Amino acid sequence: MPRYRGVYVGQIRGQAAARKREKEVVRTSDPATAEMLQRAEKEGVITAFHRYLAQQPQCAFGLTGICCRICIQGPCRVKRDEVGSRGVCGASDYTIVARNVARYIAGGASAHSDHARHIARTLLEVAEGRAPDYRIADPEKLRRVARRVGVPTDGKSDRDLAKEVALRALEEFGRAADEPCVFLTSTITEGRRRKFKNCDIVPYAIDRSIVQVLHGTTMGMDADPVNIIFTGLRAALADYTGMHIATDLSDVLFGTPRPVRTEANLGAIDPDYVNIATHGHNPTLSEMVLAAAEELKAEAQAAGAKGVRVVGICCTGNELLMRQGVPLAANQSAQEMAIMTGALDAMIVDVQCIMPAVKTLAECYHTRVITTHPLAKLPASYHVAFREEDALASAREMVRLAIEAYKERDPDRVHIPSHRVATMAGFSLEALLELFGNVDRERPVRVLTDAIREGQLAGVCLFAGCTNQRVPHDTSHLTILKTLVENDVFCVATGCAAGAFARAGLATPAAVEQYAGEGLRRFLGRLAEAAGLEDGLPLVFHMGSCVDNTRAADLCTAMAEEMGVDVPKVPFVASAPEAMHEKAVSIGSWCVAMGLPVHVGIMPPVEGSPLVYGILTQIAHDVYGGHFIFEMEPQAAAEKLLAALEYRRWKLGIHQAAAKKFETLVAAHW
Ligand code: NFS
Ligand code: SF4
């Protein structure tokens, strides 16, 4: 029987492995970032790479999760070598660790769902004619979403329908009745619906699920680690709900992504242009900045530039890359590098993953950092309050600030790394299904599941998540991807993971030649041929921003339905090799609840409680069919992911053979 949880199951070895990688001298795999780090040394500039080292050694209580600051009798620390060590209130290690994890999930869910609320409110404003600069870009998707969430579509104008769908989405945040969130229940398998109901983790309202975690983890509430984690999982499913709303409605407003070819990395910043980086997450802002940049070309030319060039950073960069082919300049860890090129005239930010350091660093250059959101201001930066009612006017104001700044640019300080590579992106689920549909129009997903059944592919892996200073930047992403594709795994990616692949030139057909195993190469070749794509397809498929992880979840659900099984049987794994944000914790948690093996390449603060570690790596599997794999060494992680896929293929084969022999249904358990 293939091993599926690796030889180290139940054995906590995160810190030792992590410590080793912390000492690696080369801190990035990205040549452009490496070049900028050398420049930083020369100029005496301090970046996150330096600040991380300055933070060492980090507190062992915090690192292992056994520090509690939930009430102000604390901080309480549980001493591992002292039997019976407890917080002042008597909370033990497992309670403290579980509460900290659940609060991470709540933080992540709040971020994604507030983003979703913003998009839903924008759609409502569009429907009511209060946001004239936006339009319904994909009415077909609007109708598909409406039908899925039970809004009748017949005889309704796009605007009327948009209003109803927006209101249905907004209802998900604060519904009074105990009715399940429909953006969740309408997108998962019957098996998952039952499982979530039986385990009582179905969210009825997003805000309420987050509040339940915060309430349940205050002083003197839940002390049972399993119950705390399960309450956390409800918030994780609320996170999924919010993410699905955000993706669905962004597609309605800005278009469902279709394959695009463009370029990536810092070399996309062009010294001849006024350069603007949009940084953050929400396309509502970045799409308008892009429109204003095109509109104000003449003003930029009057200032001596060739025009205005927009590049992307982090997930709003991914959003613009997916829909508009805007070059992706950097992912999270490399955000400061864009300013250090000396040619960035403005960095326009909205929400999430924006290091406060960008403002401090910008003071050494001419770059204007412009904040736009009431919840994310940076001291002493420019703030242009972005309002949907006059979105384009606010965006114009920001672009004009960039043009002004351009006039102050010091050409002697401009240093743009030459690294700039081709990349493909734009693979929404719709785009992927269209690709598969060229081979099998009736049942597109079957092209993928058949290739797995026949052994041409080993399974599917979703790469998600951030970059994290604890490990060398981008390195784990690249190592794991290369090993998986060599072993014929079909790989999709989102967020900063996708950003790492794009900037390393791996989201290209050339990379298929270089890295793909025989089976994957033949599979991609067949798809490209059927689609009439002479240049071929990329090695890894960019599915969008972090919030778009539900696109990949929908692919997995479609595979389960095609195969006639529930998700825990599908040869599908997820990996967050360099997870950092609370959002990554909530995504990983719903992936586990959905029934996926989820690798995390950074040890989260859970080692302080072997019991909680066991809940995440083993009990979760028994209950939901998904589990966490904490593995810091990328090569070992790749092997564990391959083992998890192999185990699923093997077990599915056994169950299917038994079902055939005894003429019964395929066994439901995993
Ligand atoms: Ni995701 Fe995107 Fe990147 Fe991580 Fe941050 S940008 S939403 S959280 S760091 S992938
Ligand atoms: Fe300490 Fe308990 Fe307060 Fe936490 S909740 S800080 S363990 S007294």
mmCIF file with all atom_site columns, C-alpha atoms and ligand atoms in Angstrom, residues 67-78 86-92 95-96 99 217-220, ligand 2:
data_model
loop_
_atom_site.group_PDB
_atom_site.id
_atom_site.type_symbol
_atom_site.label_atom_id
_atom_site.label_alt_id
_atom_site.label_comp_id
_atom_site.label_asym_id
_atom_site.label_entity_id
_atom_site.label_seq_id
_atom_site.pdbx_PDB_ins_code
_atom_site.Cartn_x
_atom_site.Cartn_y
_atom_site.Cartn_z
_atom_site.occupancy
_atom_site.B_iso_or_equiv
_atom_site.pdbx_formal_charge
_atom_site.auth_seq_id
_atom_site.auth_comp_id
_atom_site.auth_asym_id
_atom_site.auth_atom_id
_atom_site.pdbx_PDB_model_num
ATOM   1  C  CA  . CYS A 1 67  ? 1.715   32.248 23.959 1.00 0.00 ? 67  CYS A CA  1
ATOM   2  C  CA  . CYS A 1 68  ? -1.738  33.580 24.868 1.00 0.00 ? 68  CYS A CA  1
ATOM   3  C  CA  . ARG A 1 69  ? -2.569  37.276 24.807 1.00 0.00 ? 69  ARG A CA  1
ATOM   4  C  CA  . ILE A 1 70  ? -6.303  36.873 24.655 1.00 0.00 ? 70  ILE A CA  1
ATOM   5  C  CA  . CYS A 1 71  ? -6.942  38.580 28.006 1.00 0.00 ? 71  CYS A CA  1
ATOM   6  C  CA  . ILE A 1 72  ? -4.886  41.143 29.845 1.00 0.00 ? 72  ILE A CA  1
ATOM   7  C  CA  . GLN A 1 73  ? -3.845  38.822 32.611 1.00 0.00 ? 73  GLN A CA  1
ATOM   8  C  CA  . GLY A 1 74  ? -1.472  37.578 29.945 1.00 0.00 ? 74  GLY A CA  1
ATOM   9  C  CA  . PRO A 1 75  ? 0.708   37.172 28.088 1.00 0.00 ? 75  PRO A CA  1
ATOM   10 C  CA  . CYS A 1 76  ? 0.640   33.638 29.425 1.00 0.00 ? 76  CYS A CA  1
ATOM   11 C  CA  . ARG A 1 77  ? 3.182   31.136 28.233 1.00 0.00 ? 77  ARG A CA  1
ATOM   12 C  CA  . VAL A 1 78  ? 2.969   27.406 28.706 1.00 0.00 ? 78  VAL A CA  1
ATOM   13 C  CA  . ARG A 1 86  ? -1.053  26.485 32.394 1.00 0.00 ? 86  ARG A CA  1
ATOM   14 C  CA  . GLY A 1 87  ? -2.084  30.054 31.687 1.00 0.00 ? 87  GLY A CA  1
ATOM   15 C  CA  . VAL A 1 88  ? -3.414  32.105 34.606 1.00 0.00 ? 88  VAL A CA  1
ATOM   16 C  CA  . CYS A 1 89  ? -6.974  30.974 33.793 1.00 0.00 ? 89  CYS A CA  1
ATOM   17 C  CA  . GLY A 1 90  ? -5.859  27.366 33.518 1.00 0.00 ? 90  GLY A CA  1
ATOM   18 C  CA  . ALA A 1 91  ? -5.793  27.202 29.731 1.00 0.00 ? 91  ALA A CA  1
ATOM   19 C  CA  . SER A 1 92  ? -3.481  24.434 28.574 1.00 0.00 ? 92  SER A CA  1
ATOM   20 C  CA  . THR A 1 95  ? -6.491  25.326 24.112 1.00 0.00 ? 95  THR A CA  1
ATOM   21 C  CA  . ILE A 1 96  ? -4.063  28.165 23.502 1.00 0.00 ? 96  ILE A CA  1
ATOM   22 C  CA  . ARG A 1 99  ? -7.482  29.387 19.767 1.00 0.00 ? 99  ARG A CA  1
ATOM   23 C  CA  . THR A 1 217 ? -11.970 32.069 21.655 1.00 0.00 ? 217 THR A CA  1
ATOM   24 C  CA  . THR A 1 218 ? -12.320 34.889 24.170 1.00 0.00 ? 218 THR A CA  1
ATOM   25 C  CA  . MET A 1 219 ? -11.237 34.312 27.747 1.00 0.00 ? 219 MET A CA  1
ATOM   26 C  CA  . GLY A 1 220 ? -13.327 31.725 29.499 1.00 0.00 ? 220 GLY A CA  1
HETATM 27 FE FE1 . SF4 B 2 .   ? -3.675  33.873 30.118 1.00 0.00 ? 2   SF4 B FE1 1
HETATM 28 FE FE2 . SF4 B 2 .   ? -6.059  32.649 30.028 1.00 0.00 ? 2   SF4 B FE2 1
HETATM 29 FE FE3 . SF4 B 2 .   ? -5.885  35.297 29.650 1.00 0.00 ? 2   SF4 B FE3 1
HETATM 30 FE FE4 . SF4 B 2 .   ? -4.925  33.607 27.826 1.00 0.00 ? 2   SF4 B FE4 1
HETATM 31 S  S1  . SF4 B 2 .   ? -7.060  33.835 28.417 1.00 0.00 ? 2   SF4 B S1  1
HETATM 32 S  S2  . SF4 B 2 .   ? -3.938  35.468 28.560 1.00 0.00 ? 2   SF4 B S2  1
HETATM 33 S  S3  . SF4 B 2 .   ? -4.167  31.925 29.095 1.00 0.00 ? 2   SF4 B S3  1
HETATM 34 S  S4  . SF4 B 2 .   ? -5.387  34.164 31.509 1.00 0.00 ? 2   SF4 B S4  1
#
